[in-house]
């Protein structure tokens, strides 16, 4: 058993005073202190204050010269930014920290939260997938999120474009949690600013990163372990053979969560990852019922029959409309009227664009008024 696994058997006592919380943040923000090291230092030294005092000597013993712990001014600035954003600090071991994460060997010692933290006590399902999802994929994500919400589940995702956005939008009225790669007050992508605001009002935004931090590539894999850790199961709707969604699926397996996937057309690269997961034993998903049946327990929450309302999008035209149409289509044909609804455009705008793309050989019409990308 590894040191990280052993540390999970020693429950971390949460900070009880403002001074304790300040020291926790300062310890975690110090160089070379990650979640596992943080827990080990607390276990060995009894408190964050003692661990901070011991860090410089420990660094010298490890051959690190000139080591300095995180300056108090950095933490004061972070706390000021948190107050401005109305963010709340959730600490490992406290009553409001999500129980689902507490037993993970790499559980984040602290999370910044904006919104309703009581939502963390409800059963949840994670939904992840491609940023450049197809129209069918987005529709599947919306349908799954809507139906799972009606059955009492909170939908957890990462606020990314594509599948994440579709899932969050559909679950706004029943409960959704956005786990963010950067600071909880930094919205990425910027196009989801309104969605992030709506989630903060009716759901919850979470991040383990410091306030004000812009997301970087290395932050996303670490964010993914929190998405899967919060949920009873992870549903992958669309994913390429090499994608961040498959990292989340692997995290879920390591954490003992159920992994499920929506199958896709063999010729659609956006479905390759899902098809691989199913081949390797993931549960095939056709509807929310498939997800619920795969879980060890059923939720006891009452159904919520409120239909979520998606905010309107600005009209597209020209090259932008062409790109949107091509991104929505795949090898599997879909109905033209469904495509028009998914794009939230008018038939008068989409019709000429479809003619242009058909003449250009990029799309083709199928019997029954269906459309698909040209093979």
Coordinates of C-alpha atoms in Angstrom, one line a residue:
X1 CA 0.0 0.0 0.0
X2 CA 1.4 3.4 -1.0
X3 CA 2.0 6.3 1.4
X4 CA -0.9 8.2 -0.2
X5 CA -3.3 5.3 0.4
X6 CA -2.1 5.0 4.0
X7 CA -2.8 8.7 4.6
X8 CA -6.4 8.2 3.6
X9 CA -6.9 6.0 6.7
X10 CA -6.0 8.9 9.0
X11 CA -8.9 11.3 8.9
X12 CA -7.9 15.0 8.6
X13 CA -9.3 17.3 11.3
X14 CA -10.7 20.4 9.7
X15 CA -9.6 23.9 10.7
X16 CA -11.8 25.5 13.3
X17 CA -10.6 29.1 13.3
X18 CA -9.8 31.8 10.7
X19 CA -6.2 31.4 11.7
X20 CA -6.3 27.7 11.0
X21 CA -7.9 28.2 7.6
X22 CA -5.3 30.8 6.8
X23 CA -2.5 28.4 7.7
X24 CA -4.1 25.6 5.7
X25 CA -4.3 27.8 2.6
X26 CA -0.7 29.0 3.1
X27 CA 0.6 25.4 3.5
X28 CA -1.3 24.2 0.4
X29 CA -0.1 27.2 -1.7
X30 CA 3.5 26.6 -0.8
X31 CA 5.9 25.2 -3.4
X32 CA 6.0 21.4 -3.9
X33 CA 3.0 20.9 -1.5
X34 CA 0.2 18.9 -3.3
X35 CA -2.8 17.1 -1.8
X36 CA -0.9 14.0 -0.7
X37 CA 2.1 15.9 0.8
X38 CA -0.4 18.3 2.6
X39 CA -2.1 15.4 4.3
X40 CA 1.3 13.8 5.2
X41 CA 2.6 17.0 6.7
X42 CA -0.6 17.5 8.8
X43 CA -0.3 13.9 10.0
X44 CA 3.4 14.2 10.9
X45 CA 3.3 17.7 12.5
X46 CA -0.2 17.9 13.9
X47 CA -1.2 21.3 12.5
X48 CA -0.7 23.4 9.5
X49 CA 1.2 26.0 11.6
X50 CA 3.7 23.4 12.7
X51 CA 4.1 22.1 9.2
X52 CA 4.8 25.6 7.9
X53 CA 7.5 26.1 10.5
X54 CA 9.1 22.7 9.5
X55 CA 9.0 23.2 5.7
X56 CA 12.2 25.2 5.1
X57 CA 14.3 22.7 7.1
X58 CA 12.7 19.8 5.3
X59 CA 13.4 21.4 2.0
X60 CA 17.1 21.9 2.9
X61 CA 17.3 18.3 3.9
X62 CA 16.0 17.4 0.5
X63 CA 18.6 19.5 -1.2
X64 CA 16.4 22.5 -2.1
X65 CA 18.2 25.7 -1.3
X66 CA 16.4 29.0 -0.7
X67 CA 13.0 27.5 -0.1
X68 CA 10.4 29.9 1.1
X69 CA 6.9 29.1 2.2
X70 CA 3.9 31.0 0.6
X71 CA 4.0 34.7 1.8
X72 CA 1.0 35.8 3.9
X73 CA 0.2 38.5 1.4
X74 CA -0.6 36.0 -1.3
X75 CA -3.2 34.3 1.0
X76 CA -4.6 37.7 2.1
X77 CA -5.1 38.6 -1.6
X78 CA -6.8 35.3 -2.3
X79 CA -9.2 35.7 0.7
X80 CA -10.0 39.2 -0.5
X81 CA -10.8 37.9 -4.0
X82 CA -13.0 35.2 -2.5
X83 CA -15.0 37.7 -0.5
X84 CA -15.5 39.8 -3.7
X85 CA -16.7 36.7 -5.6
X86 CA -18.9 35.5 -2.7
X87 CA -16.9 32.3 -2.6
X88 CA -16.9 29.9 0.3
X89 CA -14.0 27.7 1.4
X90 CA -14.8 24.0 1.9
X91 CA -12.1 22.2 3.9
X92 CA -11.4 18.5 4.0
X93 CA -13.0 16.9 7.1
X94 CA -15.6 19.6 7.6
X95 CA -19.3 19.0 7.5
X96 CA -19.8 20.8 4.2
X97 CA -17.0 19.1 2.3
X98 CA -18.3 16.6 -0.2
X99 CA -18.3 13.1 1.4
X100 CA -17.7 11.5 -2.0
X101 CA -14.2 13.1 -2.2
X102 CA -13.1 12.6 1.4
X103 CA -11.8 9.0 1.0
X104 CA -9.8 9.6 -2.1
X105 CA -6.1 9.4 -1.7
X106 CA -5.6 12.6 -3.7
X107 CA -8.6 14.4 -2.4
X108 CA -8.3 18.2 -2.6
X109 CA -7.7 19.6 0.9
X110 CA -9.7 22.6 0.1
X111 CA -12.3 23.7 -2.5
X112 CA -13.6 27.1 -3.3
X113 CA -17.4 27.1 -3.9
X114 CA -19.8 29.6 -5.4
X115 CA -23.5 28.7 -5.1
X116 CA -25.5 26.2 -3.1
X117 CA -23.2 23.8 -1.3
X118 CA -26.2 21.7 -0.1
X119 CA -26.5 20.3 -3.6
X120 CA -23.4 18.2 -2.7
X121 CA -25.5 16.0 -0.5
X122 CA -27.6 14.8 -3.4
X123 CA -26.8 11.8 -5.6
X124 CA -24.9 12.9 -8.7
X125 CA -23.9 11.6 -12.1
X126 CA -21.0 13.1 -14.1
X127 CA -21.4 13.7 -17.8
X128 CA -18.4 14.4 -20.0
X129 CA -17.6 14.4 -23.7
X130 CA -16.3 16.2 -26.8
X131 CA -16.0 19.9 -27.0
X132 CA -16.7 19.8 -30.8
X133 CA -19.7 17.5 -30.3
X134 CA -22.1 16.6 -33.0
X135 CA -25.8 17.7 -33.0
X136 CA -26.7 14.1 -32.1
X137 CA -24.2 14.1 -29.2
X138 CA -25.5 17.5 -27.8
X139 CA -29.1 16.2 -28.1
X140 CA -28.2 13.0 -26.3
X141 CA -26.5 15.0 -23.5
X142 CA -29.5 17.2 -23.0
X143 CA -31.9 14.3 -23.0
X144 CA -29.8 12.3 -20.4
X145 CA -29.3 15.3 -18.2
X146 CA -33.0 16.3 -18.2
X147 CA -34.2 12.8 -17.5
X148 CA -31.5 12.1 -14.8
X149 CA -32.5 15.4 -13.1
X150 CA -36.1 14.3 -13.1
X151 CA -35.0 11.1 -11.3
X152 CA -33.3 13.1 -8.5
X153 CA -29.7 13.2 -9.7
X154 CA -27.4 16.3 -9.8
X155 CA -25.4 16.5 -13.1
X156 CA -21.7 17.2 -12.6
X157 CA -19.5 18.4 -15.5
X158 CA -16.6 20.7 -16.4
X159 CA -18.2 23.8 -17.9
X160 CA -16.4 23.1 -21.2
X161 CA -17.9 23.6 -24.7
X162 CA -19.9 20.9 -26.3
X163 CA -21.2 18.1 -24.2
X164 CA -20.5 19.8 -20.8
X165 CA -22.4 22.9 -21.8
X166 CA -25.4 20.9 -23.1
X167 CA -25.5 18.8 -19.9
X168 CA -25.3 21.9 -17.6
X169 CA -28.0 23.8 -19.5
X170 CA -30.4 20.9 -19.4
X171 CA -29.8 20.4 -15.6
X172 CA -30.1 24.0 -14.5
X173 CA -33.6 23.6 -13.1
X174 CA -32.9 20.3 -11.3
X175 CA -29.3 20.8 -10.1
X176 CA -25.8 20.9 -11.7
X177 CA -22.2 21.3 -10.4
X178 CA -19.5 22.8 -12.6
X179 CA -16.0 21.8 -11.6
X180 CA -13.6 24.3 -13.0
X181 CA -10.0 23.9 -14.1
X182 CA -9.0 27.5 -13.1
X183 CA -10.1 29.7 -10.3
X184 CA -13.8 29.4 -9.3
X185 CA -14.1 33.1 -10.3
X186 CA -12.5 32.7 -13.7
X187 CA -14.9 31.6 -16.4
X188 CA -13.5 29.5 -19.2
X189 CA -14.5 29.5 -22.0
X190 CA -15.7 33.1 -21.9
X191 CA -18.8 32.2 -24.0
X192 CA -20.1 30.3 -21.0
X193 CA -20.2 33.4 -18.7
X194 CA -24.0 33.5 -18.6
X195 CA -24.2 29.8 -18.0
X196 CA -21.6 30.0 -15.1
X197 CA -23.7 32.9 -13.6
X198 CA -26.8 30.8 -13.8
X199 CA -25.1 27.8 -12.3
X200 CA -24.0 29.9 -9.3
X201 CA -27.6 31.0 -8.8
X202 CA -29.2 27.6 -8.9
X203 CA -26.4 25.1 -8.6
X204 CA -22.7 25.2 -7.6
X205 CA -19.3 26.0 -9.1
X206 CA -16.2 24.4 -7.5
X207 CA -12.5 24.6 -7.9
X208 CA -9.4 23.6 -6.0
X209 CA -7.3 26.2 -7.7
X210 CA -6.5 29.6 -6.1
X211 CA -8.9 32.5 -6.8
X212 CA -8.1 34.4 -10.0
X213 CA -6.0 31.6 -11.6
X214 CA -6.5 31.2 -15.4
X215 CA -6.8 27.5 -16.4
X216 CA -3.7 25.9 -17.9
X217 CA -3.3 22.6 -19.7
X218 CA -2.0 20.8 -16.6
X219 CA -5.0 21.8 -14.5
X220 CA -7.6 19.9 -16.6
X221 CA -6.5 16.3 -15.7
X222 CA -6.5 17.2 -12.0
X223 CA -9.9 18.8 -12.4
X224 CA -11.2 15.6 -14.0
X225 CA -10.5 13.5 -10.9
X226 CA -12.8 15.8 -8.9
X227 CA -15.6 15.5 -11.6
X228 CA -15.5 11.7 -11.4
X229 CA -14.9 11.7 -7.6
X230 CA -18.1 13.7 -6.9
X231 CA -20.3 11.3 -8.8
X232 CA -21.7 7.8 -8.5
X233 CA -21.0 7.2 -12.2
X234 CA -19.4 8.9 -15.2
X235 CA -21.3 8.9 -18.5
X236 CA -19.2 9.6 -21.6
X237 CA -21.4 10.9 -24.4
X238 CA -18.9 11.6 -27.2
X239 CA -15.1 11.3 -27.0
X240 CA -12.2 10.8 -29.4
X241 CA -9.9 7.9 -28.9
X242 CA -7.4 10.2 -27.1
X243 CA -9.3 12.8 -25.1
X244 CA -9.7 14.3 -21.7
X245 CA -13.0 12.5 -21.3
X246 CA -11.2 9.1 -21.3
X247 CA -8.9 10.5 -18.6
X248 CA -12.0 11.2 -16.5
X249 CA -13.2 7.6 -17.2
X250 CA -9.9 6.2 -16.0
X251 CA -10.1 8.3 -12.9
X252 CA -13.6 7.0 -12.3
X253 CA -12.4 3.3 -12.6
X254 CA -9.6 4.0 -10.2
X255 CA -12.1 5.6 -7.7
X256 CA -14.5 2.7 -7.9
X257 CA -17.2 4.6 -9.9
X258 CA -19.3 3.2 -12.6
X259 CA -18.3 4.0 -16.2
X260 CA -20.9 4.2 -18.9
X261 CA -20.7 5.4 -22.5
X262 CA -23.1 6.3 -25.4
X263 CA -22.2 4.3 -28.5
X264 CA -21.6 6.1 -31.8
X265 CA -21.1 5.5 -35.5
X266 CA -17.9 3.6 -36.2
X267 CA -16.9 6.1 -38.8
X268 CA -17.3 9.1 -36.5
X269 CA -14.0 10.0 -34.7
X270 CA -16.0 11.7 -32.0
X271 CA -17.4 8.4 -31.0
X272 CA -14.2 6.3 -31.1
X273 CA -13.5 6.7 -27.4
X274 CA -17.0 5.7 -26.3
X275 CA -16.9 2.7 -28.5
X276 CA -13.5 1.7 -27.1
X277 CA -14.9 2.1 -23.5
X278 CA -17.9 -0.2 -24.4
X279 CA -15.6 -2.7 -26.0
X280 CA -13.6 -2.8 -22.7
X281 CA -16.6 -3.3 -20.5
X282 CA -18.3 0.1 -19.9
X283 CA -22.1 -0.1 -19.7
X284 CA -23.8 0.9 -23.0
X285 CA -26.2 3.9 -22.5
X286 CA -29.3 4.4 -24.6
X287 CA -31.3 6.4 -22.0
X288 CA -31.3 7.7 -18.4
X289 CA -32.8 4.3 -17.4
X290 CA -29.7 2.5 -18.4
X291 CA -27.6 4.8 -16.2
X292 CA -29.9 4.3 -13.2
X293 CA -30.0 0.5 -13.6
X294 CA -26.2 0.4 -13.6
X295 CA -26.0 2.0 -10.1
X296 CA -25.9 0.1 -6.9
X297 CA -28.5 2.3 -5.3
X298 CA -31.5 4.3 -6.5
X299 CA -32.0 7.9 -5.4
X300 CA -34.8 8.6 -3.0
X301 CA -35.4 12.2 -4.2
X302 CA -38.8 13.2 -5.6
X303 CA -39.1 13.8 -9.3
X304 CA -38.8 17.3 -10.6
X305 CA -41.0 17.8 -13.6
X306 CA -39.8 21.3 -14.3
X307 CA -38.7 21.6 -17.9
X308 CA -35.3 23.4 -18.2
X309 CA -35.2 26.4 -20.6
X310 CA -32.1 27.0 -22.6
X311 CA -31.0 30.6 -23.2
X312 CA -31.2 31.8 -26.7
X313 CA -28.0 32.1 -28.8
X314 CA -27.0 34.9 -31.2
X315 CA -27.9 34.2 -34.8
X316 CA -25.1 32.9 -37.0
X317 CA -24.4 33.7 -40.6
X318 CA -22.0 33.1 -43.4
X319 CA -18.8 31.1 -42.6
X320 CA -19.7 30.9 -39.0
X321 CA -23.0 29.2 -39.9
X322 CA -21.2 26.8 -42.2
X323 CA -18.8 25.8 -39.5
X324 CA -21.6 25.3 -37.0
X325 CA -23.5 23.0 -39.4
X326 CA -20.4 21.0 -40.2
X327 CA -19.6 20.6 -36.5
X328 CA -23.1 19.4 -35.8
X329 CA -23.2 16.7 -38.5
X330 CA -21.4 13.4 -38.5
X331 CA -21.6 10.1 -40.5
X332 CA -25.0 9.2 -38.8
X333 CA -27.8 11.1 -40.6
X334 CA -30.1 13.4 -38.7
X335 CA -33.2 15.3 -39.8
X336 CA -32.9 18.7 -41.3
X337 CA -35.5 20.2 -39.0
X338 CA -33.7 18.7 -35.9
X339 CA -30.4 20.3 -37.1
X340 CA -32.2 23.7 -37.5
X341 CA -33.5 23.4 -33.9
X342 CA -30.1 22.4 -32.5
X343 CA -28.4 25.4 -34.1
X344 CA -31.3 27.7 -33.0
X345 CA -31.5 29.3 -36.4
X346 CA -34.3 29.8 -38.9
X347 CA -35.0 27.6 -41.9
X348 CA -34.5 30.6 -44.1
X349 CA -30.9 31.0 -42.9
X350 CA -30.0 27.3 -42.7
X351 CA -31.5 26.3 -46.1
X352 CA -29.1 28.3 -48.3
X353 CA -26.1 27.3 -46.2
X354 CA -27.0 23.6 -46.7
X355 CA -27.2 24.1 -50.4
X356 CA -23.8 25.7 -50.4
X357 CA -22.3 22.9 -48.4
X358 CA -24.0 20.3 -50.5
X359 CA -22.7 21.8 -53.8
X360 CA -19.2 22.0 -52.2
X361 CA -19.4 18.2 -51.5
X362 CA -19.1 18.6 -47.7
X363 CA -22.5 17.2 -46.8
X364 CA -25.0 14.9 -48.5
X365 CA -28.7 14.3 -48.3
X366 CA -30.1 11.0 -47.4
X367 CA -33.6 9.5 -48.1
X368 CA -36.3 10.9 -45.8
X369 CA -34.9 14.4 -45.6
X370 CA -31.8 13.4 -43.5
X371 CA -28.4 15.0 -43.7
X372 CA -24.9 13.7 -42.9
X373 CA -21.3 14.6 -43.6
X374 CA -19.9 13.3 -46.9
X375 CA -18.0 10.1 -46.3

